[in-house]
mmCIF file with all atom_site columns, C-alpha atoms in Angstrom:
data_model
loop_
_atom_site.group_PDB
_atom_site.id
_atom_site.type_symbol
_atom_site.label_atom_id
_atom_site.label_alt_id
_atom_site.label_comp_id
_atom_site.label_asym_id
_atom_site.label_entity_id
_atom_site.label_seq_id
_atom_site.pdbx_PDB_ins_code
_atom_site.Cartn_x
_atom_site.Cartn_y
_atom_site.Cartn_z
_atom_site.occupancy
_atom_site.B_iso_or_equiv
_atom_site.pdbx_formal_charge
_atom_site.auth_seq_id
_atom_site.auth_comp_id
_atom_site.auth_asym_id
_atom_site.auth_atom_id
_atom_site.pdbx_PDB_model_num
ATOM 1   C CA . ASN N 1 1   ? 48.964 84.701  95.450  1.00 68.00 ? 1   ASN N CA 1
ATOM 2   C CA . ALA N 1 2   ? 53.504 84.561  95.756  1.00 80.00 ? 2   ALA N CA 1
ATOM 3   C CA . GLY N 1 3   ? 54.103 85.709  92.248  1.00 93.00 ? 3   GLY N CA 1
ATOM 4   C CA . VAL N 1 4   ? 57.630 86.886  91.934  1.00 96.00 ? 4   VAL N CA 1
ATOM 5   C CA . THR N 1 5   ? 60.225 85.439  94.263  1.00 96.00 ? 5   THR N CA 1
ATOM 6   C CA . GLN N 1 6   ? 63.598 86.633  94.602  1.00 96.00 ? 6   GLN N CA 1
ATOM 7   C CA . THR N 1 7   ? 66.135 85.192  96.839  1.00 95.00 ? 7   THR N CA 1
ATOM 8   C CA . PRO N 1 8   ? 68.193 86.728  98.907  1.00 96.00 ? 8   PRO N CA 1
ATOM 9   C CA . LYS N 1 9   ? 67.348 90.271  99.795  1.00 94.00 ? 9   LYS N CA 1
ATOM 10  C CA . PHE N 1 10  ? 70.995 90.929  100.635 1.00 96.00 ? 10  PHE N CA 1
ATOM 11  C CA . ARG N 1 11  ? 74.068 89.440  99.450  1.00 96.00 ? 11  ARG N CA 1
ATOM 12  C CA . ILE N 1 12  ? 78.303 90.704  100.298 1.00 96.00 ? 12  ILE N CA 1
ATOM 13  C CA . LEU N 1 13  ? 80.531 88.858  97.865  1.00 96.00 ? 13  LEU N CA 1
ATOM 14  C CA . LYS N 1 14  ? 84.241 89.536  98.282  1.00 97.00 ? 14  LYS N CA 1
ATOM 15  C CA . ILE N 1 15  ? 86.101 89.961  94.662  1.00 97.00 ? 15  ILE N CA 1
ATOM 16  C CA . GLY N 1 16  ? 86.597 87.069  92.496  1.00 96.00 ? 16  GLY N CA 1
ATOM 17  C CA . GLN N 1 17  ? 83.449 85.096  94.442  1.00 97.00 ? 17  GLN N CA 1
ATOM 18  C CA . SER N 1 18  ? 80.356 83.372  92.272  1.00 96.00 ? 18  SER N CA 1
ATOM 19  C CA . MET N 1 19  ? 76.787 82.954  93.738  1.00 96.00 ? 19  MET N CA 1
ATOM 20  C CA . THR N 1 20  ? 73.812 82.588  91.665  1.00 97.00 ? 20  THR N CA 1
ATOM 21  C CA . LEU N 1 21  ? 70.562 85.290  92.042  1.00 98.00 ? 21  LEU N CA 1
ATOM 22  C CA . GLN N 1 22  ? 67.487 82.831  92.038  1.00 98.00 ? 22  GLN N CA 1
ATOM 23  C CA . CYS N 1 23  ? 63.567 84.079  90.621  1.00 98.00 ? 23  CYS N CA 1
ATOM 24  C CA . THR N 1 24  ? 60.970 81.604  90.532  1.00 98.00 ? 24  THR N CA 1
ATOM 25  C CA . GLN N 1 25  ? 57.213 82.743  88.916  1.00 97.00 ? 25  GLN N CA 1
ATOM 26  C CA . ASP N 1 26  ? 54.091 80.775  90.033  1.00 96.00 ? 26  ASP N CA 1
ATOM 27  C CA . MET N 1 27  ? 52.425 82.849  87.186  1.00 94.00 ? 27  MET N CA 1
ATOM 28  C CA . ASN N 1 28  ? 52.820 80.565  84.119  1.00 94.00 ? 28  ASN N CA 1
ATOM 29  C CA . HIS N 1 29  ? 54.109 83.545  82.286  1.00 94.00 ? 29  HIS N CA 1
ATOM 30  C CA . ASN N 1 30  ? 56.990 82.711  78.879  1.00 93.00 ? 30  ASN N CA 1
ATOM 31  C CA . TYR N 1 31  ? 58.826 85.905  79.305  1.00 94.00 ? 31  TYR N CA 1
ATOM 32  C CA . MET N 1 32  ? 61.409 86.240  82.089  1.00 96.00 ? 32  MET N CA 1
ATOM 33  C CA . TYR N 1 33  ? 63.973 89.451  82.565  1.00 96.00 ? 33  TYR N CA 1
ATOM 34  C CA . TRP N 1 34  ? 66.973 90.109  84.529  1.00 97.00 ? 34  TRP N CA 1
ATOM 35  C CA . TYR N 1 35  ? 67.112 94.140  85.150  1.00 97.00 ? 35  TYR N CA 1
ATOM 36  C CA . ARG N 1 36  ? 70.083 95.642  87.357  1.00 97.00 ? 36  ARG N CA 1
ATOM 37  C CA . GLN N 1 37  ? 69.835 98.982  89.226  1.00 94.00 ? 37  GLN N CA 1
ATOM 38  C CA . ASP N 1 38  ? 72.063 101.414 90.142  1.00 92.00 ? 38  ASP N CA 1
ATOM 39  C CA . PRO N 1 39  ? 71.764 104.958 91.955  1.00 82.00 ? 39  PRO N CA 1
ATOM 40  C CA . GLY N 1 40  ? 70.273 107.518 89.413  1.00 79.00 ? 40  GLY N CA 1
ATOM 41  C CA . MET N 1 41  ? 70.784 105.467 86.582  1.00 82.00 ? 41  MET N CA 1
ATOM 42  C CA . GLY N 1 42  ? 67.209 103.735 86.239  1.00 86.00 ? 42  GLY N CA 1
ATOM 43  C CA . LEU N 1 43  ? 66.940 99.954  85.446  1.00 92.00 ? 43  LEU N CA 1
ATOM 44  C CA . LYS N 1 44  ? 68.823 98.404  82.557  1.00 94.00 ? 44  LYS N CA 1
ATOM 45  C CA . LEU N 1 45  ? 68.299 95.153  81.124  1.00 95.00 ? 45  LEU N CA 1
ATOM 46  C CA . ILE N 1 46  ? 71.215 91.611  81.667  1.00 97.00 ? 46  ILE N CA 1
ATOM 47  C CA . TYR N 1 47  ? 69.117 89.082  80.373  1.00 97.00 ? 47  TYR N CA 1
ATOM 48  C CA . TYR N 1 48  ? 65.695 88.179  79.199  1.00 95.00 ? 48  TYR N CA 1
ATOM 49  C CA . SER N 1 49  ? 63.934 84.550  77.882  1.00 95.00 ? 49  SER N CA 1
ATOM 50  C CA . VAL N 1 50  ? 61.134 83.784  75.632  1.00 92.00 ? 50  VAL N CA 1
ATOM 51  C CA . GLY N 1 51  ? 60.570 80.382  77.552  1.00 93.00 ? 51  GLY N CA 1
ATOM 52  C CA . ALA N 1 52  ? 61.872 77.292  78.501  1.00 93.00 ? 52  ALA N CA 1
ATOM 53  C CA . GLY N 1 53  ? 65.544 76.982  77.249  1.00 94.00 ? 53  GLY N CA 1
ATOM 54  C CA . ILE N 1 54  ? 65.795 80.687  75.327  1.00 95.00 ? 54  ILE N CA 1
ATOM 55  C CA . THR N 1 55  ? 67.343 83.085  76.499  1.00 97.00 ? 55  THR N CA 1
ATOM 56  C CA . ASP N 1 56  ? 68.959 86.293  74.951  1.00 95.00 ? 56  ASP N CA 1
ATOM 57  C CA . LYS N 1 57  ? 71.028 89.356  76.049  1.00 96.00 ? 57  LYS N CA 1
ATOM 58  C CA . GLY N 1 58  ? 69.905 92.631  77.280  1.00 93.00 ? 58  GLY N CA 1
ATOM 59  C CA . GLU N 1 59  ? 71.631 95.954  77.213  1.00 92.00 ? 59  GLU N CA 1
ATOM 60  C CA . VAL N 1 60  ? 74.078 94.948  79.884  1.00 95.00 ? 60  VAL N CA 1
ATOM 61  C CA . PRO N 1 61  ? 75.555 91.448  79.666  1.00 96.00 ? 61  PRO N CA 1
ATOM 62  C CA . ASN N 1 62  ? 78.761 91.141  80.548  1.00 96.00 ? 62  ASN N CA 1
ATOM 63  C CA . GLY N 1 63  ? 80.454 89.202  83.887  1.00 95.00 ? 63  GLY N CA 1
ATOM 64  C CA . TYR N 1 64  ? 76.610 87.407  83.820  1.00 97.00 ? 64  TYR N CA 1
ATOM 65  C CA . ASN N 1 65  ? 75.055 83.591  82.477  1.00 97.00 ? 65  ASN N CA 1
ATOM 66  C CA . VAL N 1 66  ? 71.764 82.803  82.674  1.00 97.00 ? 66  VAL N CA 1
ATOM 67  C CA . SER N 1 67  ? 69.788 79.898  81.859  1.00 96.00 ? 67  SER N CA 1
ATOM 68  C CA . ARG N 1 68  ? 66.213 78.300  82.174  1.00 97.00 ? 68  ARG N CA 1
ATOM 69  C CA . SER N 1 69  ? 65.519 74.949  82.592  1.00 96.00 ? 69  SER N CA 1
ATOM 70  C CA . THR N 1 70  ? 61.517 75.993  83.538  1.00 96.00 ? 70  THR N CA 1
ATOM 71  C CA . THR N 1 71  ? 58.817 77.959  82.660  1.00 96.00 ? 71  THR N CA 1
ATOM 72  C CA . GLU N 1 72  ? 59.007 78.731  86.668  1.00 97.00 ? 72  GLU N CA 1
ATOM 73  C CA . ASP N 1 73  ? 63.013 79.604  87.574  1.00 97.00 ? 73  ASP N CA 1
ATOM 74  C CA . PHE N 1 74  ? 65.334 82.035  85.985  1.00 98.00 ? 74  PHE N CA 1
ATOM 75  C CA . PRO N 1 75  ? 68.415 82.012  87.443  1.00 98.00 ? 75  PRO N CA 1
ATOM 76  C CA . LEU N 1 76  ? 71.426 84.984  87.484  1.00 98.00 ? 76  LEU N CA 1
ATOM 77  C CA . ARG N 1 77  ? 74.908 83.262  87.580  1.00 97.00 ? 77  ARG N CA 1
ATOM 78  C CA . LEU N 1 78  ? 77.711 86.409  88.655  1.00 95.00 ? 78  LEU N CA 1
ATOM 79  C CA . GLU N 1 79  ? 80.745 84.170  87.667  1.00 89.00 ? 79  GLU N CA 1
ATOM 80  C CA . LEU N 1 80  ? 84.105 86.403  89.048  1.00 94.00 ? 80  LEU N CA 1
ATOM 81  C CA . ALA N 1 81  ? 82.341 89.536  91.059  1.00 95.00 ? 81  ALA N CA 1
ATOM 82  C CA . ALA N 1 82  ? 83.719 92.422  90.524  1.00 96.00 ? 82  ALA N CA 1
ATOM 83  C CA . PRO N 1 83  ? 83.275 95.749  92.721  1.00 96.00 ? 83  PRO N CA 1
ATOM 84  C CA . SER N 1 84  ? 80.897 96.931  89.553  1.00 95.00 ? 84  SER N CA 1
ATOM 85  C CA . GLN N 1 85  ? 78.682 94.794  89.375  1.00 96.00 ? 85  GLN N CA 1
ATOM 86  C CA . THR N 1 86  ? 77.121 96.350  93.450  1.00 96.00 ? 86  THR N CA 1
ATOM 87  C CA . SER N 1 87  ? 73.836 97.353  92.866  1.00 96.00 ? 87  SER N CA 1
ATOM 88  C CA . VAL N 1 88  ? 70.434 96.506  93.064  1.00 96.00 ? 88  VAL N CA 1
ATOM 89  C CA . TYR N 1 89  ? 68.714 92.996  90.842  1.00 97.00 ? 89  TYR N CA 1
ATOM 90  C CA . PHE N 1 90  ? 65.568 92.966  89.712  1.00 97.00 ? 90  PHE N CA 1
ATOM 91  C CA . CYS N 1 91  ? 63.854 89.905  88.521  1.00 97.00 ? 91  CYS N CA 1
ATOM 92  C CA . ALA N 1 92  ? 60.527 89.925  86.852  1.00 96.00 ? 92  ALA N CA 1
ATOM 93  C CA . SER N 1 93  ? 58.166 88.160  84.759  1.00 95.00 ? 93  SER N CA 1
ATOM 94  C CA . SER N 1 94  ? 54.407 89.208  82.118  1.00 92.00 ? 94  SER N CA 1
ATOM 95  C CA . PRO N 1 95  ? 52.473 86.817  79.911  1.00 88.00 ? 95  PRO N CA 1
ATOM 96  C CA . GLY N 1 96  ? 54.103 88.682  76.539  1.00 79.00 ? 96  GLY N CA 1
ATOM 97  C CA . PHE N 1 97  ? 55.399 91.664  75.099  1.00 71.00 ? 97  PHE N CA 1
ATOM 98  C CA . TYR N 1 98  ? 53.499 93.551  73.405  1.00 69.00 ? 98  TYR N CA 1
ATOM 99  C CA . ASN N 1 99  ? 50.471 95.774  75.394  1.00 64.00 ? 99  ASN N CA 1
ATOM 100 C CA . GLU N 1 100 ? 52.140 93.256  79.001  1.00 79.00 ? 100 GLU N CA 1
ATOM 101 C CA . LYS N 1 101 ? 52.416 94.621  81.957  1.00 87.00 ? 101 LYS N CA 1
ATOM 102 C CA . LEU N 1 102 ? 55.824 93.579  84.071  1.00 91.00 ? 102 LEU N CA 1
ATOM 103 C CA . PHE N 1 103 ? 55.543 92.067  87.447  1.00 93.00 ? 103 PHE N CA 1
ATOM 104 C CA . PHE N 1 104 ? 58.231 92.335  89.695  1.00 94.00 ? 104 PHE N CA 1
ATOM 105 C CA . GLY N 1 105 ? 60.599 90.754  92.393  1.00 95.00 ? 105 GLY N CA 1
ATOM 106 C CA . SER N 1 106 ? 61.478 92.838  96.039  1.00 94.00 ? 106 SER N CA 1
ATOM 107 C CA . GLY N 1 107 ? 65.117 92.861  94.629  1.00 95.00 ? 107 GLY N CA 1
ATOM 108 C CA . THR N 1 108 ? 68.632 91.583  95.376  1.00 96.00 ? 108 THR N CA 1
ATOM 109 C CA . GLN N 1 109 ? 70.970 94.319  96.845  1.00 95.00 ? 109 GLN N CA 1
ATOM 110 C CA . LEU N 1 110 ? 74.338 92.982  96.102  1.00 96.00 ? 110 LEU N CA 1
ATOM 111 C CA . SER N 1 111 ? 77.477 94.348  97.402  1.00 96.00 ? 111 SER N CA 1
ATOM 112 C CA . VAL N 1 112 ? 80.981 93.129  95.837  1.00 96.00 ? 112 VAL N CA 1
ATOM 113 C CA . LEU N 1 113 ? 83.776 94.492  98.618  1.00 95.00 ? 113 LEU N CA 1
ATOM 114 C CA . SER P 2 1   ? 68.710 102.045 70.830  1.00 58.00 ? 1   SER P CA 1
ATOM 115 C CA . GLN P 2 2   ? 65.934 103.403 72.619  1.00 62.00 ? 2   GLN P CA 1
ATOM 116 C CA . GLU P 2 3   ? 66.054 106.277 75.091  1.00 84.00 ? 3   GLU P CA 1
ATOM 117 C CA . LEU P 2 4   ? 63.821 107.432 77.728  1.00 91.00 ? 4   LEU P CA 1
ATOM 118 C CA . GLU P 2 5   ? 64.216 110.821 79.671  1.00 94.00 ? 5   GLU P CA 1
ATOM 119 C CA . GLN P 2 6   ? 62.529 111.505 82.505  1.00 96.00 ? 6   GLN P CA 1
ATOM 120 C CA . SER P 2 7   ? 62.091 115.165 84.136  1.00 95.00 ? 7   SER P CA 1
ATOM 121 C CA . PRO P 2 8   ? 62.725 116.902 87.014  1.00 96.00 ? 8   PRO P CA 1
ATOM 122 C CA . GLN P 2 9   ? 65.464 113.927 88.506  1.00 95.00 ? 9   GLN P CA 1
ATOM 123 C CA . SER P 2 10  ? 63.746 114.779 92.329  1.00 95.00 ? 10  SER P CA 1
ATOM 124 C CA . LEU P 2 11  ? 60.784 116.743 93.207  1.00 96.00 ? 11  LEU P CA 1
ATOM 125 C CA . ILE P 2 12  ? 60.015 118.231 96.302  1.00 97.00 ? 12  ILE P CA 1
ATOM 126 C CA . VAL P 2 13  ? 56.054 119.242 97.369  1.00 97.00 ? 13  VAL P CA 1
ATOM 127 C CA . GLN P 2 14  ? 54.437 119.969 100.048 1.00 97.00 ? 14  GLN P CA 1
ATOM 128 C CA . GLU P 2 15  ? 51.551 117.563 101.234 1.00 97.00 ? 15  GLU P CA 1
ATOM 129 C CA . GLY P 2 16  ? 48.500 118.355 98.925  1.00 97.00 ? 16  GLY P CA 1
ATOM 130 C CA . LYS P 2 17  ? 50.376 120.224 95.891  1.00 97.00 ? 17  LYS P CA 1
ATOM 131 C CA . ASN P 2 18  ? 49.793 118.913 92.745  1.00 98.00 ? 18  ASN P CA 1
ATOM 132 C CA . LEU P 2 19  ? 52.524 118.308 90.867  1.00 98.00 ? 19  LEU P CA 1
ATOM 133 C CA . THR P 2 20  ? 53.885 116.915 86.964  1.00 98.00 ? 20  THR P CA 1
ATOM 134 C CA . ILE P 2 21  ? 56.394 113.922 85.930  1.00 98.00 ? 21  ILE P CA 1
ATOM 135 C CA . ASN P 2 22  ? 57.576 113.736 82.044  1.00 97.00 ? 22  ASN P CA 1
ATOM 136 C CA . CYS P 2 23  ? 58.279 110.986 80.232  1.00 96.00 ? 23  CYS P CA 1
ATOM 137 C CA . THR P 2 24  ? 60.051 112.266 76.504  1.00 95.00 ? 24  THR P CA 1
ATOM 138 C CA . SER P 2 25  ? 61.294 109.698 73.793  1.00 91.00 ? 25  SER P CA 1
ATOM 139 C CA . SER P 2 26  ? 63.186 110.737 70.021  1.00 84.00 ? 26  SER P CA 1
ATOM 140 C CA . LYS P 2 27  ? 60.785 107.574 68.977  1.00 85.00 ? 27  LYS P CA 1
ATOM 141 C CA . THR P 2 28  ? 57.303 107.032 68.457  1.00 85.00 ? 28  THR P CA 1
ATOM 142 C CA . LEU P 2 29  ? 56.885 104.308 70.921  1.00 83.00 ? 29  LEU P CA 1
ATOM 143 C CA . TYR P 2 30  ? 54.601 101.077 71.051  1.00 81.00 ? 30  TYR P CA 1
ATOM 144 C CA . GLY P 2 31  ? 53.233 101.302 74.513  1.00 87.00 ? 31  GLY P CA 1
ATOM 145 C CA . LEU P 2 32  ? 54.327 103.409 77.351  1.00 92.00 ? 32  LEU P CA 1
ATOM 146 C CA . TYR P 2 33  ? 54.018 101.923 81.278  1.00 94.00 ? 33  TYR P CA 1
ATOM 147 C CA . TRP P 2 34  ? 54.324 103.534 84.173  1.00 96.00 ? 34  TRP P CA 1
ATOM 148 C CA . TYR P 2 35  ? 55.558 102.347 87.431  1.00 96.00 ? 35  TYR P CA 1
ATOM 149 C CA . LYS P 2 36  ? 56.181 103.445 90.990  1.00 96.00 ? 36  LYS P CA 1
ATOM 150 C CA . GLN P 2 37  ? 59.022 102.528 93.157  1.00 93.00 ? 37  GLN P CA 1
ATOM 151 C CA . LYS P 2 38  ? 58.703 102.586 97.308  1.00 88.00 ? 38  LYS P CA 1
ATOM 152 C CA . TYR P 2 39  ? 62.553 103.239 98.735  1.00 79.00 ? 39  TYR P CA 1
ATOM 153 C CA . GLY P 2 40  ? 63.826 99.501  98.836  1.00 77.00 ? 40  GLY P CA 1
ATOM 154 C CA . GLU P 2 41  ? 61.279 97.477  97.689  1.00 83.00 ? 41  GLU P CA 1
ATOM 155 C CA . GLY P 2 42  ? 60.235 96.419  93.883  1.00 86.00 ? 42  GLY P CA 1
ATOM 156 C CA . LEU P 2 43  ? 58.510 98.210  90.789  1.00 92.00 ? 43  LEU P CA 1
ATOM 157 C CA . ILE P 2 44  ? 54.251 98.164  90.785  1.00 92.00 ? 44  ILE P CA 1
ATOM 158 C CA . PHE P 2 45  ? 52.240 98.680  88.034  1.00 93.00 ? 45  PHE P CA 1
ATOM 159 C CA . LEU P 2 46  ? 50.224 101.828 87.728  1.00 95.00 ? 46  LEU P CA 1
ATOM 160 C CA . MET P 2 47  ? 49.075 102.545 84.321  1.00 94.00 ? 47  MET P CA 1
ATOM 161 C CA . MET P 2 48  ? 49.383 101.648 80.708  1.00 93.00 ? 48  MET P CA 1
ATOM 162 C CA . LEU P 2 49  ? 49.446 103.526 77.894  1.00 93.00 ? 49  LEU P CA 1
ATOM 163 C CA . GLN P 2 50  ? 48.733 102.604 73.910  1.00 89.00 ? 50  GLN P CA 1
ATOM 164 C CA . LYS P 2 51  ? 46.981 105.071 71.782  1.00 89.00 ? 51  LYS P CA 1
ATOM 165 C CA . GLY P 2 52  ? 48.390 108.783 71.056  1.00 90.00 ? 52  GLY P CA 1
ATOM 166 C CA . GLY P 2 53  ? 46.002 111.177 72.668  1.00 92.00 ? 53  GLY P CA 1
ATOM 167 C CA . GLU P 2 54  ? 44.882 108.385 75.317  1.00 95.00 ? 54  GLU P CA 1
ATOM 168 C CA . GLU P 2 55  ? 44.504 109.342 79.030  1.00 96.00 ? 55  GLU P CA 1
ATOM 169 C CA . LYS P 2 56  ? 44.465 107.188 81.891  1.00 96.00 ? 56  LYS P CA 1
ATOM 170 C CA . SER P 2 57  ? 43.134 108.033 85.312  1.00 95.00 ? 57  SER P CA 1
ATOM 171 C CA . HIS P 2 58  ? 43.959 105.823 88.409  1.00 89.00 ? 58  HIS P CA 1
ATOM 172 C CA . GLU P 2 59  ? 42.850 107.309 92.395  1.00 90.00 ? 59  GLU P CA 1
ATOM 173 C CA . LYS P 2 60  ? 44.986 110.463 92.532  1.00 95.00 ? 60  LYS P CA 1
ATOM 174 C CA . ILE P 2 61  ? 47.216 109.748 89.267  1.00 97.00 ? 61  ILE P CA 1
ATOM 175 C CA . THR P 2 62  ? 46.423 110.639 85.391  1.00 97.00 ? 62  THR P CA 1
ATOM 176 C CA . ALA P 2 63  ? 48.673 110.053 82.892  1.00 97.00 ? 63  ALA P CA 1
ATOM 177 C CA . LYS P 2 64  ? 48.796 111.114 79.726  1.00 96.00 ? 64  LYS P CA 1
ATOM 178 C CA . LEU P 2 65  ? 50.513 109.927 75.820  1.00 94.00 ? 65  LEU P CA 1
ATOM 179 C CA . ASP P 2 66  ? 50.426 112.293 73.333  1.00 91.00 ? 66  ASP P CA 1
ATOM 180 C CA . GLU P 2 67  ? 49.448 112.130 69.984  1.00 86.00 ? 67  GLU P CA 1
ATOM 181 C CA . LYS P 2 68  ? 52.347 111.903 68.442  1.00 88.00 ? 68  LYS P CA 1
ATOM 182 C CA . LYS P 2 69  ? 53.305 109.224 71.205  1.00 86.00 ? 69  LYS P CA 1
ATOM 183 C CA . GLN P 2 70  ? 56.492 110.153 72.404  1.00 91.00 ? 70  GLN P CA 1
ATOM 184 C CA . GLN P 2 71  ? 56.335 112.109 75.305  1.00 94.00 ? 71  GLN P CA 1
ATOM 185 C CA . SER P 2 72  ? 54.404 110.778 78.188  1.00 96.00 ? 72  SER P CA 1
ATOM 186 C CA . SER P 2 73  ? 53.130 113.224 81.263  1.00 97.00 ? 73  SER P CA 1
ATOM 187 C CA . LEU P 2 74  ? 52.251 111.708 84.747  1.00 98.00 ? 74  LEU P CA 1
ATOM 188 C CA . HIS P 2 75  ? 49.839 114.278 86.834  1.00 98.00 ? 75  HIS P CA 1
ATOM 189 C CA . ILE P 2 76  ? 49.427 113.073 90.362  1.00 98.00 ? 76  ILE P CA 1
ATOM 190 C CA . THR P 2 77  ? 46.212 115.952 92.111  1.00 97.00 ? 77  THR P CA 1
ATOM 191 C CA . ALA P 2 78  ? 46.663 116.289 95.993  1.00 97.00 ? 78  ALA P CA 1
ATOM 192 C CA . SER P 2 79  ? 49.598 114.939 96.546  1.00 97.00 ? 79  SER P CA 1
ATOM 193 C CA . GLN P 2 80  ? 50.020 112.562 99.790  1.00 96.00 ? 80  GLN P CA 1
ATOM 194 C CA . PRO P 2 81  ? 52.427 111.352 101.433 1.00 95.00 ? 81  PRO P CA 1
ATOM 195 C CA . SER P 2 82  ? 51.800 107.465 100.487 1.00 94.00 ? 82  SER P CA 1
ATOM 196 C CA . HIS P 2 83  ? 52.309 109.176 97.068  1.00 96.00 ? 83  HIS P CA 1
ATOM 197 C CA . ALA P 2 84  ? 56.303 109.258 97.771  1.00 96.00 ? 84  ALA P CA 1
ATOM 198 C CA . GLY P 2 85  ? 58.258 106.581 95.767  1.00 95.00 ? 85  GLY P CA 1
ATOM 199 C CA . ILE P 2 86  ? 60.741 106.704 92.584  1.00 95.00 ? 86  ILE P CA 1
ATOM 200 C CA . TYR P 2 87  ? 58.122 106.565 89.356  1.00 96.00 ? 87  TYR P CA 1
ATOM 201 C CA . LEU P 2 88  ? 59.577 105.112 86.093  1.00 96.00 ? 88  LEU P CA 1
ATOM 202 C CA . CYS P 2 89  ? 58.687 105.247 82.353  1.00 95.00 ? 89  CYS P CA 1
ATOM 203 C CA . GLY P 2 90  ? 59.170 102.132 79.999  1.00 93.00 ? 90  GLY P CA 1
ATOM 204 C CA . ALA P 2 91  ? 58.780 101.852 76.914  1.00 91.00 ? 91  ALA P CA 1
ATOM 205 C CA . ASP P 2 92  ? 59.047 100.107 73.781  1.00 82.00 ? 92  ASP P CA 1
ATOM 206 C CA . ALA P 2 93  ? 59.865 101.324 70.768  1.00 71.00 ? 93  ALA P CA 1
ATOM 207 C CA . ARG P 2 94  ? 58.946 98.185  68.197  1.00 74.00 ? 94  ARG P CA 1
ATOM 208 C CA . GLY P 2 95  ? 56.495 96.178  69.701  1.00 69.00 ? 95  GLY P CA 1
ATOM 209 C CA . ASN P 2 96  ? 58.053 93.028  70.500  1.00 76.00 ? 96  ASN P CA 1
ATOM 210 C CA . THR P 2 97  ? 60.992 93.699  73.085  1.00 80.00 ? 97  THR P CA 1
ATOM 211 C CA . PRO P 2 98  ? 61.520 94.119  76.263  1.00 85.00 ? 98  PRO P CA 1
ATOM 212 C CA . LEU P 2 99  ? 61.092 97.357  77.843  1.00 88.00 ? 99  LEU P CA 1
ATOM 213 C CA . VAL P 2 100 ? 63.487 99.814  78.127  1.00 90.00 ? 100 VAL P CA 1
ATOM 214 C CA . PHE P 2 101 ? 63.145 102.072 81.591  1.00 93.00 ? 101 PHE P CA 1
ATOM 215 C CA . GLY P 2 102 ? 64.113 106.313 82.261  1.00 93.00 ? 102 GLY P CA 1
ATOM 216 C CA . LYS P 2 103 ? 65.901 107.157 84.873  1.00 93.00 ? 103 LYS P CA 1
ATOM 217 C CA . GLY P 2 104 ? 63.667 107.493 87.167  1.00 94.00 ? 104 GLY P CA 1
ATOM 218 C CA . THR P 2 105 ? 62.108 110.677 89.632  1.00 96.00 ? 105 THR P CA 1
ATOM 219 C CA . ARG P 2 106 ? 62.237 110.491 92.904  1.00 95.00 ? 106 ARG P CA 1
ATOM 220 C CA . LEU P 2 107 ? 59.472 112.242 94.589  1.00 96.00 ? 107 LEU P CA 1
ATOM 221 C CA . SER P 2 108 ? 59.612 113.159 98.181  1.00 96.00 ? 108 SER P CA 1
ATOM 222 C CA . VAL P 2 109 ? 55.994 114.873 99.465  1.00 97.00 ? 109 VAL P CA 1
ATOM 223 C CA . ILE P 2 110 ? 56.868 116.479 103.018 1.00 96.00 ? 110 ILE P CA 1
ATOM 224 C CA . ALA P 2 111 ? 53.707 117.976 105.400 1.00 90.00 ? 111 ALA P CA 1
#
């Protein structure tokens, strides 16, 4: 039972480069999320989606883009990487919002140098 | 916006000792969630509390939500090295929004 799978686990980017963080889930969850975790700062919501074709901004969306063409996949795109985007990124999914726990991937550690 | 304050920020306890982590909100919560994160890994769900005064236990971990649904505590009895990690509380203030998380409490358990 795979759950939520994120790739890659680690990545180093140069300033201005682009990349896509992949996230896929096999639990048929409608809701998916991207969070970033900075040291000592907890988790901040970047984007979320309540179903295929529907996405919405979270607390810190600037510098990122997402798409949700299928129920399973929710990729996060960084267009012009900046040092401020150095962080650990977590993808998560849930059946809904209310009274539903989140299932998390193992994270992607990204460094922008 | 919803904010959750966790205390303490970090905690070092001797194996076998009890400890408590707190999570406080300025707003009434629809649900309060506790997660644990092992270093370098994703978050694992521990418990969810919904009703004022609710208390849940799993093995040696007990979580409580106060009557006003604004404060929760996580209590670990007889701590073990396996309890080490970062504990985060998450909450939904409106019942229809993504979870907001506290900054986490880093727990170390020493022999």
